[in-house]
Short mmCIF file of C-alpha atoms in Angstrom, two decimals:
data_model
loop_
_atom_site.label_atom_id
_atom_site.label_comp_id
_atom_site.label_asym_id
_atom_site.label_seq_id
_atom_site.Cartn_x
_atom_site.Cartn_y
_atom_site.Cartn_z
CA MET K 1 1.03 12.33 2.21
CA SER K 2 1.77 11.90 -1.72
CA ALA K 3 2.89 14.32 -4.30
CA PRO K 4 0.96 16.43 -6.56
CA PRO K 5 -0.70 14.98 -9.76
CA GLY K 6 2.17 14.97 -12.90
CA GLU K 7 4.99 14.37 -10.00
CA HIS K 8 5.84 10.70 -9.38
CA ALA K 9 8.73 8.24 -7.17
CA ALA K 10 11.62 6.88 -8.81
CA SER K 11 11.32 3.71 -10.31
CA GLY K 12 13.43 0.88 -9.21
CA PRO K 13 12.65 -1.32 -5.82
CA LEU K 14 9.93 -0.34 -3.33
CA PRO K 15 11.00 0.77 0.33
CA GLU K 16 10.63 -2.97 2.45
CA VAL K 17 7.74 -1.27 4.44
CA PRO K 18 6.37 1.60 2.35
CA GLU K 19 4.09 4.56 4.23
CA VAL K 20 0.39 3.49 5.01
CA LEU K 21 -2.80 5.09 4.36
CA ALA K 22 -6.37 4.44 5.63
CA LEU K 23 -9.14 5.53 3.05
CA GLY K 24 -11.96 5.48 5.81
CA VAL K 25 -11.88 3.94 9.21
CA PRO K 26 -8.66 1.63 9.76
CA ARG K 27 -9.11 -2.40 10.60
CA LEU K 28 -6.07 -4.06 9.35
CA THR K 29 -3.90 -1.14 9.91
CA ALA K 30 -5.99 0.20 12.99
CA GLY K 31 -2.91 1.03 15.92
CA PHE K 32 -0.61 2.25 13.19
CA GLY K 33 -0.67 5.99 13.98
CA GLU K 34 0.41 4.69 17.42
CA ALA K 35 3.44 2.32 17.12
CA GLU K 36 5.21 1.56 13.88
CA ARG K 37 5.10 -2.61 15.35
CA LEU K 38 2.33 -3.58 17.50
CA GLU K 39 3.80 -5.79 20.03
CA ARG K 40 1.49 -8.30 21.94
CA ARG K 41 0.64 -6.19 24.44
CA ALA K 42 -0.18 -3.05 22.15
CA HIS K 43 -2.03 -5.18 19.75
CA LEU K 44 -4.31 -6.34 22.25
CA VAL K 45 -5.45 -3.07 23.36
CA VAL K 46 -6.21 -2.50 19.61
CA HIS K 47 -7.97 -5.34 18.37
CA GLY K 48 -8.98 -7.29 21.81
CA SER K 49 -8.88 -11.08 22.89
CA MET K 50 -9.73 -13.73 20.26
CA PRO K 51 -12.53 -16.12 20.37
CA SER K 52 -12.36 -19.86 20.09
CA LEU K 53 -13.92 -21.05 17.43
CA THR K 54 -14.66 -24.75 16.09
CA GLU K 55 -14.17 -25.97 12.60
CA ASP K 56 -17.36 -25.65 11.95
CA GLN K 57 -17.76 -22.01 13.42
CA VAL K 58 -14.54 -20.81 11.42
CA THR K 59 -15.87 -22.29 8.51
CA GLU K 60 -19.37 -20.44 8.77
CA VAL K 61 -17.43 -17.21 9.35
CA ALA K 62 -15.43 -17.14 5.89
CA ASP K 63 -18.48 -18.11 4.12
CA THR K 64 -20.79 -15.59 5.58
CA ILE K 65 -18.28 -12.71 4.58
CA GLY K 66 -17.02 -14.30 1.36
CA LEU K 67 -13.16 -14.59 2.72
CA ARG K 68 -11.08 -14.85 -0.54
CA GLY K 69 -7.17 -15.59 -0.75
CA ARG K 70 -5.82 -12.33 -0.99
CA GLY K 71 -2.57 -13.66 -2.61
CA GLY K 72 -3.86 -13.68 -6.43
CA ALA K 73 -6.12 -16.48 -6.89
CA GLY K 74 -8.86 -15.44 -4.75
CA PHE K 75 -9.83 -19.01 -4.19
CA PRO K 76 -12.55 -19.11 -1.12
CA PHE K 77 -10.83 -19.70 1.81
CA ALA K 78 -13.62 -21.50 3.43
CA ARG K 79 -13.58 -24.33 0.74
CA LYS K 80 -9.67 -24.59 1.60
CA MET K 81 -10.65 -25.30 5.26
CA ARG K 82 -13.58 -27.88 4.64
CA ALA K 83 -11.01 -29.75 2.08
CA VAL K 84 -8.43 -29.52 4.73
CA GLY K 85 -10.50 -31.09 7.32
CA GLU K 86 -12.35 -33.75 5.70
CA ALA K 87 -9.09 -35.36 4.29
CA ALA K 88 -6.93 -35.07 7.94
CA ARG K 89 -10.02 -37.12 8.98
CA ARG K 90 -10.09 -39.09 6.18
CA ARG K 91 -6.70 -39.94 6.38
CA GLY K 92 -6.49 -39.92 10.32
CA VAL K 93 -3.48 -37.61 10.64
CA ARG K 94 -3.36 -33.91 12.54
CA PRO K 95 -3.09 -31.35 9.50
CA ALA K 96 -0.67 -28.10 8.90
CA VAL K 97 -1.39 -24.34 8.62
CA VAL K 98 1.14 -22.60 6.47
CA VAL K 99 1.07 -19.30 6.31
CA ASN K 100 2.05 -17.56 2.74
CA GLY K 101 4.49 -14.21 3.19
CA CYS K 102 6.84 -14.92 0.45
CA GLU K 103 5.78 -11.49 -1.31
CA GLY K 104 8.01 -12.30 -4.47
CA GLU K 105 6.18 -9.42 -6.24
CA PRO K 106 8.10 -6.25 -6.23
CA ALA K 107 5.38 -4.40 -6.97
CA CYS K 108 3.58 -5.71 -3.74
CA ARG K 109 3.95 -4.70 0.07
CA LYS K 110 0.82 -4.93 1.46
CA ASP K 111 1.86 -8.74 3.56
CA ALA K 112 5.21 -6.90 4.10
CA VAL K 113 3.32 -4.06 6.23
CA LEU K 114 0.98 -6.30 7.93
CA LEU K 115 3.98 -8.79 9.01
CA ARG K 116 6.61 -5.75 9.88
CA ARG K 117 3.85 -3.72 11.54
CA ALA K 118 0.94 -6.29 12.59
CA PRO K 119 2.26 -9.62 13.02
CA HIS K 120 -0.12 -10.85 15.71
CA LEU K 121 -3.33 -10.18 13.42
CA VAL K 122 -1.91 -12.58 11.04
CA LEU K 123 -0.67 -15.13 14.20
CA ASP K 124 -4.09 -14.44 15.15
CA GLY K 125 -6.02 -15.36 12.07
CA ALA K 126 -3.45 -18.67 11.92
CA LEU K 127 -3.86 -19.97 15.16
CA LEU K 128 -7.46 -19.95 14.92
CA ALA K 129 -7.80 -22.21 12.06
CA ALA K 130 -4.79 -24.27 13.80
CA GLY K 131 -7.01 -25.00 16.89
CA ALA K 132 -10.40 -25.34 14.90
CA LEU K 133 -8.23 -28.17 12.65
CA GLY K 134 -6.31 -29.57 15.29
CA ALA K 135 -3.28 -28.66 13.15
CA ARG K 136 0.34 -29.86 14.45
CA THR K 137 2.42 -27.74 13.08
CA LEU K 138 2.05 -23.79 11.99
CA VAL K 139 4.75 -22.73 9.51
CA VAL K 140 5.09 -18.71 8.50
CA GLY K 141 7.02 -18.01 5.22
CA VAL K 142 9.02 -15.04 4.31
CA THR K 143 11.35 -13.77 2.30
CA ARG K 144 13.34 -10.54 3.65
CA GLU K 145 15.24 -10.55 7.04
CA ALA K 146 13.89 -7.87 8.82
CA THR K 147 10.39 -9.68 8.17
CA GLU K 148 11.60 -12.92 9.79
CA GLU K 149 13.09 -10.91 12.69
CA SER K 150 9.59 -9.96 13.28
CA VAL K 151 7.67 -12.48 13.04
CA ARG K 152 10.33 -14.69 14.78
CA ALA K 153 9.90 -11.95 17.69
CA ALA K 154 6.08 -12.47 17.72
CA LEU K 155 6.02 -16.03 17.99
CA ALA K 156 8.45 -15.46 21.11
CA GLU K 157 5.65 -13.32 22.26
CA GLN K 158 2.59 -15.73 22.24
CA GLY K 159 5.34 -18.36 23.64
CA LEU K 160 5.15 -20.64 20.60
CA ALA K 161 8.11 -22.47 19.40
CA ASP K 162 9.19 -24.86 17.29
CA ARG K 163 9.87 -28.03 20.32
CA ARG K 164 9.09 -31.02 20.82
CA GLY K 165 6.03 -32.18 22.81
CA ARG K 166 4.25 -28.85 21.99
CA THR K 167 0.67 -29.27 20.76
CA LEU K 168 1.41 -27.12 18.49
CA ARG K 169 5.40 -26.39 16.74
CA ALA K 170 5.47 -23.11 15.14
CA ARG K 171 8.58 -22.02 13.43
CA VAL K 172 9.03 -19.43 10.40
CA VAL K 173 11.17 -20.40 7.47
CA ARG K 174 12.92 -17.61 5.29
CA LEU K 175 13.18 -18.42 1.42
CA PRO K 176 15.22 -16.39 -1.81
CA GLU K 177 13.40 -13.22 -2.60
CA ARG K 178 11.99 -14.82 -5.85
CA LEU K 179 8.79 -14.66 -7.50
CA VAL K 180 8.37 -17.95 -7.62
CA SER K 181 8.98 -18.68 -3.86
CA GLY K 182 5.31 -17.16 -3.20
CA GLU K 183 3.86 -20.04 -5.31
CA ALA K 184 2.57 -22.30 -2.74
CA SER K 185 3.73 -25.77 -3.52
CA ALA K 186 7.43 -24.06 -3.67
CA LEU K 187 7.22 -22.63 -0.16
CA LEU K 188 5.75 -26.25 0.87
CA ARG K 189 9.13 -28.05 -1.02
CA GLY K 190 11.23 -25.04 0.94
CA ALA K 191 9.52 -25.00 4.40
CA ASP K 192 10.17 -29.29 4.04
CA GLY K 193 13.55 -28.68 3.30
CA GLY K 194 13.81 -28.83 -0.16
CA PRO K 195 14.49 -26.77 -3.31
CA PRO K 196 12.03 -23.54 -2.98
CA LEU K 197 10.59 -24.68 -6.68
CA PRO K 198 7.58 -26.17 -8.06
CA PRO K 199 7.74 -29.66 -7.77
CA GLY K 200 6.91 -29.66 -11.60
CA ARG K 201 3.11 -32.10 -10.84
CA ARG K 202 -0.18 -30.26 -9.42
CA VAL K 203 -0.94 -31.24 -6.01
CA HIS K 204 -3.67 -30.13 -3.74
CA ALA K 205 -2.08 -29.25 -0.34
CA SER K 206 -5.57 -29.95 1.06
CA GLU K 207 -4.39 -33.37 0.24
CA GLU K 208 -0.82 -33.99 0.64
CA GLY K 209 1.34 -30.14 1.94
CA LEU K 210 3.66 -30.03 4.10
CA GLY K 211 5.56 -33.36 5.49
CA GLY K 212 3.02 -35.12 3.00
CA VAL K 213 -0.02 -34.06 5.42
CA PRO K 214 -3.06 -32.32 4.36
CA THR K 215 -2.53 -28.47 4.60
CA LEU K 216 -4.33 -25.30 4.92
CA LEU K 217 -2.09 -22.60 2.98
CA SER K 218 -3.09 -19.14 2.53
CA ASN K 219 -1.65 -15.58 1.96
CA THR K 220 -0.71 -13.49 5.22
CA GLU K 221 -3.74 -10.86 4.74
CA THR K 222 -6.03 -13.67 4.65
CA PHE K 223 -5.03 -14.77 7.95
CA ALA K 224 -5.46 -11.37 9.35
CA GLN K 225 -9.04 -11.07 7.80
CA LEU K 226 -9.86 -14.06 9.26
CA ALA K 227 -8.80 -12.57 13.12
CA LEU K 228 -10.90 -9.48 12.30
CA ALA K 229 -14.20 -11.03 11.50
CA ALA K 230 -13.80 -13.25 13.96
CA ARG K 231 -13.35 -10.48 16.84
CA LEU K 232 -15.77 -8.31 15.24
CA GLY K 233 -18.87 -11.00 14.46
CA THR K 234 -19.67 -11.17 10.47
CA ALA K 235 -22.55 -8.57 11.02
CA ARG K 236 -20.33 -6.06 12.25
CA TYR K 237 -17.60 -6.75 10.12
CA ALA K 238 -20.13 -6.38 6.92
CA THR K 239 -20.97 -2.80 7.65
CA THR K 240 -18.10 -1.57 5.31
CA GLY K 241 -17.36 -2.77 1.78
CA THR K 242 -20.12 -3.98 -0.36
CA LEU K 243 -22.50 -6.82 0.35
CA ALA K 244 -21.10 -9.52 -2.05
CA GLU K 245 -17.37 -8.28 -0.48
CA PRO K 246 -17.69 -7.16 2.95
CA GLY K 247 -15.12 -5.97 4.73
CA THR K 248 -11.88 -3.76 3.82
CA LEU K 249 -8.53 -4.75 1.27
CA LEU K 250 -4.97 -3.91 1.54
CA LEU K 251 -3.17 -2.40 -2.05
CA THR K 252 -0.45 -1.60 -2.63
CA VAL K 253 -0.54 1.53 -5.14
CA ALA K 254 2.94 2.43 -6.83
CA GLY K 255 4.19 3.62 -10.09
CA ALA K 256 2.87 7.18 -10.97
CA VAL K 257 2.39 8.55 -7.35
CA GLY K 258 3.39 10.73 -5.06
CA ARG K 259 5.29 7.77 -3.36
CA PRO K 260 4.63 4.20 -2.64
CA LEU K 261 2.00 3.76 -0.30
CA VAL K 262 0.28 0.36 0.95
CA VAL K 263 -3.50 1.54 0.99
CA GLU K 264 -6.35 0.05 2.99
CA ALA K 265 -9.57 0.55 1.67
CA PRO K 266 -13.26 -0.81 1.84
CA SER K 267 -13.92 -3.30 -0.70
CA GLY K 268 -15.44 -1.82 -3.55
CA VAL K 269 -13.97 1.81 -3.61
CA PRO K 270 -13.76 3.29 -6.97
CA LEU K 271 -10.38 3.23 -8.71
CA PRO K 272 -10.14 6.85 -9.40
CA TYR K 273 -10.61 7.87 -6.01
CA VAL K 274 -7.82 5.79 -4.80
CA LEU K 275 -5.41 7.02 -7.62
CA GLU K 276 -6.38 10.53 -6.43
CA SER K 277 -5.89 9.99 -2.38
CA CYS K 278 -2.51 8.70 -3.68
CA GLY K 279 -1.33 11.59 -6.05
CA ALA K 280 -1.46 9.84 -9.59
CA GLU K 281 -2.70 11.74 -12.71
CA PRO K 282 -5.99 12.72 -12.80
CA ALA K 283 -6.77 10.55 -16.29
CA PRO K 284 -3.67 7.97 -16.18
CA PRO K 285 -3.51 6.33 -19.70
CA GLY K 286 -3.40 2.83 -17.69
CA VAL K 287 -3.23 1.01 -15.04
CA LEU K 288 -2.34 -2.49 -14.40
CA ILE K 289 -4.14 -3.84 -11.02
CA GLY K 290 -2.94 -7.32 -9.66
CA GLY K 291 0.73 -7.04 -10.10
CA TYR K 292 3.08 -8.47 -12.57
CA HIS K 293 0.84 -11.42 -12.87
CA GLY K 294 -2.42 -9.40 -13.47
CA ALA K 295 -3.99 -7.10 -16.36
CA TRP K 296 -3.65 -3.85 -17.33
CA LEU K 297 -6.82 -1.61 -18.05
CA ASP K 298 -6.93 1.38 -20.01
CA GLN K 299 -8.13 4.68 -19.26
CA ALA K 300 -11.42 4.40 -19.78
CA THR K 301 -11.82 1.12 -18.33
CA ALA K 302 -10.07 2.22 -15.35
CA TYR K 303 -11.92 5.57 -15.54
CA GLY K 304 -15.24 3.20 -14.35
CA ALA K 305 -13.44 0.15 -12.24
CA ALA K 306 -14.26 -0.40 -8.98
CA LEU K 307 -11.99 -2.31 -6.44
CA SER K 308 -13.64 -6.02 -5.87
CA TYR K 309 -13.26 -8.86 -7.27
CA GLU K 310 -16.68 -8.96 -8.90
CA GLY K 311 -15.75 -5.32 -9.86
CA LEU K 312 -12.95 -5.86 -11.49
CA ARG K 313 -13.86 -9.26 -13.37
CA ALA K 314 -16.59 -7.38 -14.81
CA GLN K 315 -14.22 -4.79 -16.73
CA GLY K 316 -12.12 -7.52 -17.68
CA GLY K 317 -9.27 -7.19 -14.36
CA THR K 318 -8.03 -9.20 -11.58
CA LEU K 319 -7.64 -8.03 -7.94
CA GLY K 320 -5.30 -10.64 -7.79
CA ALA K 321 -2.09 -9.86 -5.17
CA GLY K 322 -3.27 -6.09 -4.53
CA ALA K 323 -0.76 -4.23 -6.63
CA VAL K 324 -2.10 -0.77 -8.49
CA LEU K 325 -0.05 0.80 -10.82
CA PRO K 326 -0.70 3.78 -12.80
CA LEU K 327 1.07 5.15 -15.75
CA PRO K 328 1.85 8.52 -16.33
CA ALA K 329 1.45 10.36 -20.05
CA ALA K 330 4.98 10.59 -20.56
CA THR K 331 5.78 7.14 -20.85
CA CYS K 332 5.36 4.43 -23.35
CA PRO K 333 2.89 2.01 -21.94
CA LEU K 334 4.25 -1.16 -23.99
CA GLY K 335 8.21 -0.29 -23.04
CA GLU K 336 6.78 -0.63 -19.62
CA THR K 337 5.24 -3.48 -20.20
CA VAL K 338 8.50 -5.11 -21.73
CA ARG K 339 10.51 -4.39 -18.85
CA ALA K 340 8.32 -6.17 -16.75
CA ALA K 341 8.15 -9.38 -19.23
CA LEU K 342 12.07 -9.52 -19.03
CA TRP K 343 12.00 -10.00 -15.59
CA LEU K 344 9.48 -12.18 -15.26
CA ALA K 345 11.33 -14.32 -17.93
CA ALA K 346 14.28 -14.10 -15.82
CA GLU K 347 12.36 -15.15 -12.74
CA SER K 348 11.72 -18.58 -14.31
CA ALA K 349 12.51 -21.98 -12.08
CA GLY K 350 14.04 -22.94 -15.31
CA GLN K 351 12.11 -26.50 -14.83
CA CYS K 352 10.27 -26.48 -17.99
CA GLY K 353 9.96 -25.52 -21.29
CA PRO K 354 7.13 -22.88 -20.63
CA CYS K 355 9.15 -20.92 -18.53
CA ARG K 356 12.78 -21.80 -19.69
CA LEU K 357 12.13 -21.24 -23.24
CA GLY K 358 8.44 -19.94 -23.79
CA LEU K 359 8.72 -16.38 -21.63
CA PRO K 360 11.97 -15.46 -23.26
CA ALA K 361 10.94 -15.97 -26.53
CA LEU K 362 7.52 -13.73 -25.42
CA ALA K 363 9.41 -10.70 -23.78
CA GLY K 364 11.66 -10.75 -27.33
CA ALA K 365 9.17 -10.79 -29.50
CA LEU K 366 7.00 -7.77 -27.48
CA ALA K 367 10.46 -6.22 -27.17
CA ASP K 368 10.59 -6.21 -31.02
CA VAL K 369 7.26 -4.79 -31.51
CA VAL K 370 8.19 -1.90 -29.63
CA GLY K 371 11.52 -1.34 -31.43
CA GLY K 372 9.72 -1.66 -34.63
CA GLY K 373 9.61 -5.13 -35.87
CA GLY K 374 5.74 -4.67 -37.53
CA ARG K 375 3.41 -6.92 -38.06
CA ASP K 376 6.26 -9.63 -37.89
CA ALA K 377 6.66 -9.10 -34.02
CA LEU K 378 3.37 -8.56 -33.16
CA GLU K 379 2.36 -12.29 -35.16
CA ALA K 380 5.38 -13.63 -32.49
CA VAL K 381 4.16 -12.44 -29.76
CA ARG K 382 0.57 -13.85 -30.48
CA ARG K 383 1.98 -17.01 -31.45
CA ALA K 384 4.18 -17.24 -28.14
CA ALA K 385 1.73 -16.50 -25.60
CA PRO K 386 -0.30 -19.62 -26.33
CA SER K 387 2.33 -22.11 -26.21
CA VAL K 388 3.27 -20.93 -22.67
CA ARG K 389 -0.64 -20.61 -21.00
CA GLY K 390 -1.86 -24.18 -19.48
CA ARG K 391 1.79 -25.60 -19.93
CA GLY K 392 3.58 -24.77 -17.01
CA ALA K 393 4.78 -26.42 -13.87
CA CYS K 394 3.44 -23.67 -12.00
CA GLY K 395 0.96 -20.68 -12.20
CA HIS K 396 4.07 -18.38 -13.81
CA PRO K 397 3.64 -19.17 -17.08
CA ASP K 398 -0.72 -17.72 -17.34
CA GLY K 399 0.07 -14.79 -14.80
CA ALA K 400 3.16 -13.51 -17.26
CA ALA K 401 1.10 -14.15 -20.42
CA ARG K 402 -2.16 -13.04 -19.02
CA PHE K 403 -0.56 -9.86 -18.06
CA VAL K 404 1.41 -9.34 -21.91
CA LEU K 405 -1.79 -9.93 -23.88
CA SER K 406 -4.13 -7.19 -21.69
CA ALA K 407 -1.14 -4.71 -23.15
CA LEU K 408 -2.29 -5.47 -26.76
CA THR K 409 -5.84 -4.92 -25.58
CA ALA K 410 -5.18 -1.44 -23.37
CA PHE K 411 -3.16 0.16 -25.20
CA THR K 412 -4.54 -0.32 -28.98
CA ASP K 413 -3.33 3.27 -30.23
CA ASP K 414 0.08 2.87 -29.35
CA LEU K 415 0.40 -0.73 -30.42
CA ALA K 416 -0.44 0.46 -34.01
CA ALA K 417 1.34 3.54 -34.02
CA HIS K 418 4.84 0.59 -33.20
CA VAL K 419 3.28 -1.59 -35.57
CA LEU K 420 2.62 0.74 -38.52
CA GLY K 421 4.80 3.43 -37.94
CA ASP K 422 7.83 5.02 -36.40
CA GLY K 423 5.96 4.20 -32.90
CA CYS K 424 4.45 6.46 -30.19
CA GLY K 425 7.10 9.00 -30.01
CA ARG K 426 7.59 8.60 -26.24
CA GLY K 427 10.55 6.79 -23.95
CA THR K 428 10.15 4.53 -21.65
CA ALA K 429 10.54 6.04 -18.03
CA GLY K 430 10.68 2.98 -16.03
CA VAL K 431 8.14 3.78 -13.86
CA LEU K 432 6.94 0.05 -12.73
CA PRO K 433 8.85 -1.26 -9.87
CA LEU K 434 11.53 -3.76 -10.55
CA PRO K 435 14.19 -4.52 -8.48
CA PHE K 436 17.17 -3.63 -10.98
CA PRO K 437 16.72 0.36 -11.73
CA ASP K 438 16.79 0.28 -15.46
CA GLY K 439 15.27 3.65 -15.82
CA PRO K 440 16.29 6.87 -17.39
CA GLU K 441 17.76 7.85 -13.59
CA ALA K 442 20.51 4.73 -13.68
CA PRO K 443 23.15 4.42 -16.34
CA SER K 444 23.07 2.89 -19.79
CA ALA K 445 25.81 3.27 -21.77
CA PRO K 446 27.86 0.14 -22.17
CA THR K 447 30.24 -1.10 -19.96
CA GLY K 448 32.88 -2.53 -22.19
CA GLU K 449 32.01 -5.89 -21.26
CA ARG K 450 30.36 -8.26 -23.83
CA LEU K 451 28.89 -12.24 -23.26
CA ALA K 452 30.99 -14.61 -24.78
CA VAL K 453 29.99 -18.64 -24.32
CA ASP K 454 32.59 -21.51 -23.97
CA TRP K 455 31.19 -23.84 -26.62
CA THR K 456 33.63 -27.12 -25.41
CA LEU K 457 31.24 -26.52 -21.89
CA CYS K 458 27.97 -25.35 -23.33
CA GLU K 459 25.33 -27.95 -23.07
CA GLY K 460 22.19 -25.91 -24.11
CA HIS K 461 20.22 -25.55 -20.76
CA GLY K 462 18.99 -22.73 -22.14
CA LEU K 463 18.59 -20.59 -17.91
CA CYS K 464 21.00 -17.88 -19.83
CA ALA K 465 17.63 -16.71 -22.08
CA GLY K 466 15.87 -17.12 -19.16
CA LEU K 467 17.74 -14.69 -16.92
CA LEU K 468 18.97 -12.26 -20.04
CA PRO K 469 15.86 -12.63 -22.40
CA ASP K 470 16.97 -8.84 -24.18
CA LEU K 471 21.00 -10.25 -24.68
CA VAL K 472 20.43 -13.50 -25.15
CA ARG K 473 18.35 -16.17 -27.54
CA LEU K 474 18.38 -19.29 -28.39
CA GLY K 475 18.28 -20.81 -31.50
CA ALA K 476 16.01 -23.57 -33.38
CA ASP K 477 18.83 -26.45 -31.80
CA GLY K 478 17.93 -24.82 -28.18
CA PHE K 479 21.64 -23.37 -28.04
CA PRO K 480 22.32 -19.38 -27.14
CA THR K 481 22.63 -16.63 -29.41
CA LEU K 482 24.67 -13.76 -28.13
CA ALA K 483 23.56 -9.99 -28.48
CA ALA K 484 26.95 -8.31 -30.33
CA GLY K 485 27.06 -5.38 -28.59
CA ASP K 486 28.24 -4.24 -24.92
CA VAL K 487 26.33 -5.54 -22.09
CA PRO K 488 24.42 -2.17 -21.15
CA ALA K 489 25.22 -0.86 -17.30
CA SER K 490 21.77 -1.35 -16.45
CA SER K 491 21.53 -5.80 -17.59
CA ARG K 492 25.18 -5.93 -15.77
CA GLY K 493 23.81 -7.50 -12.59
CA ARG K 494 21.79 -9.79 -14.72
CA ALA K 495 24.45 -10.58 -16.93
CA LEU K 496 26.50 -11.46 -13.56
CA ARG K 497 23.40 -13.50 -11.96
CA ALA K 498 23.26 -15.48 -15.62
CA VAL K 499 27.09 -16.23 -15.35
CA ARG K 500 27.05 -17.86 -12.02
CA ARG K 501 24.07 -19.56 -12.52
CA CYS K 502 24.88 -21.37 -15.78
CA PRO K 503 24.57 -24.70 -15.06
CA ALA K 504 27.67 -26.03 -16.90
CA LEU K 505 30.29 -23.00 -16.43
CA ALA K 506 30.26 -21.95 -20.18
CA LEU K 507 28.88 -18.60 -19.90
CA ARG K 508 31.31 -15.50 -19.35
CA LEU K 509 31.48 -11.83 -19.16
CA GLU K 510 34.52 -10.61 -20.95
CA ARG K 511 36.19 -7.15 -21.20
CA ARG K 512 36.49 -6.13 -24.65
CA GLU K 513 40.12 -5.48 -25.59
#
């Protein structure tokens, strides 16, 4: 199932649907050994029929098993359910239910696996909640074409459609494949026909969500877990996992492993056991848990960590979006962090200063640390992080800052080598999965092209610095300063993206004479 320890998969994008490994008896992934995709009839053979529960009964099930959102924040599902029901009754309207399958994290594929291989399990949980709340609308948000096709087919297999006169109108919405598309308010705006971007103000979906009505919005895996618990009953559901967090969880394990895998494991499983099962090195120097809004764990901490919300919180980590990314000993962990930080800066929606300006500054300062900038560069990182936390239109700046700062804590020896000496002596292998394959296997020679600005058009929007923080910095006046050299081949795709997105059409990519 996986390669021997010491061998790891190449960097770059993950497969859309990785292989699946069950540690213990499969629940969410039951039936995967017999079918590539569980159509409606096969799904019922594997899982049985769904019970019909009232709002109070659904809430009690979720409360009893301690069900939390599995998309990152980990908010208690029962509290969301109560809030939506109360708001709908207070306003005298019928609520909506939204499944967030917009998996914008390039290190995560667990939701894609569920929606592609077990879409009816997800729909069962969403329909259970919709029926209990008396919802009028059900929406499933996705970002990939094949996932959209799978969900459309599943809706048709259940006889659901977006037609007038239906008690429940159901549809799938496809948004751009970007990190910000998975942000709750961005998904709701996109589903309502607007731009899939955060609105710039904090709004609780339980009060004012899809179409302005109270909306129960949760992650793909969350609804699948609800469907399992309703079928099994809370006592049987709790026969695996921990007492406080019963059941299983889905993880995307990538990085320095034999091959990327989606793993179903009991809650509370020791992290070293998961890594060993996936072919990671026996003692990786660091493990990123929770994805690129998560946190690094150092070697000693990772060795004693258990994969649950409480277990990781005790170690200063977070389960987040369920990504587990070990590093090999041969790569520079700070260099790996820089690659991801540059991508996070480029994923800014460009709507607020902390994202548009702060994240490129944070990524650039960390790159300067790795490049030998010394104490001044380190202090620049520590100044930049607080300037973005708690000030954005959404949680993206907070998550990016948490990720970067966790590297400073987890890799103290490497940090000291870069700040006080000549560096750690290791290159950056590029093992963290990102949309651009800029590891050692990608061409890094100059392209013979350089960035240029038409200063008669430039209005200082700063979007280019967000998309290309390694090549563009903003000066004190807010206007860009460009790198003097050629654009590396590994950055050319992002450079073209920056040129296309320039609001004033001022940025150009020119070939040197």
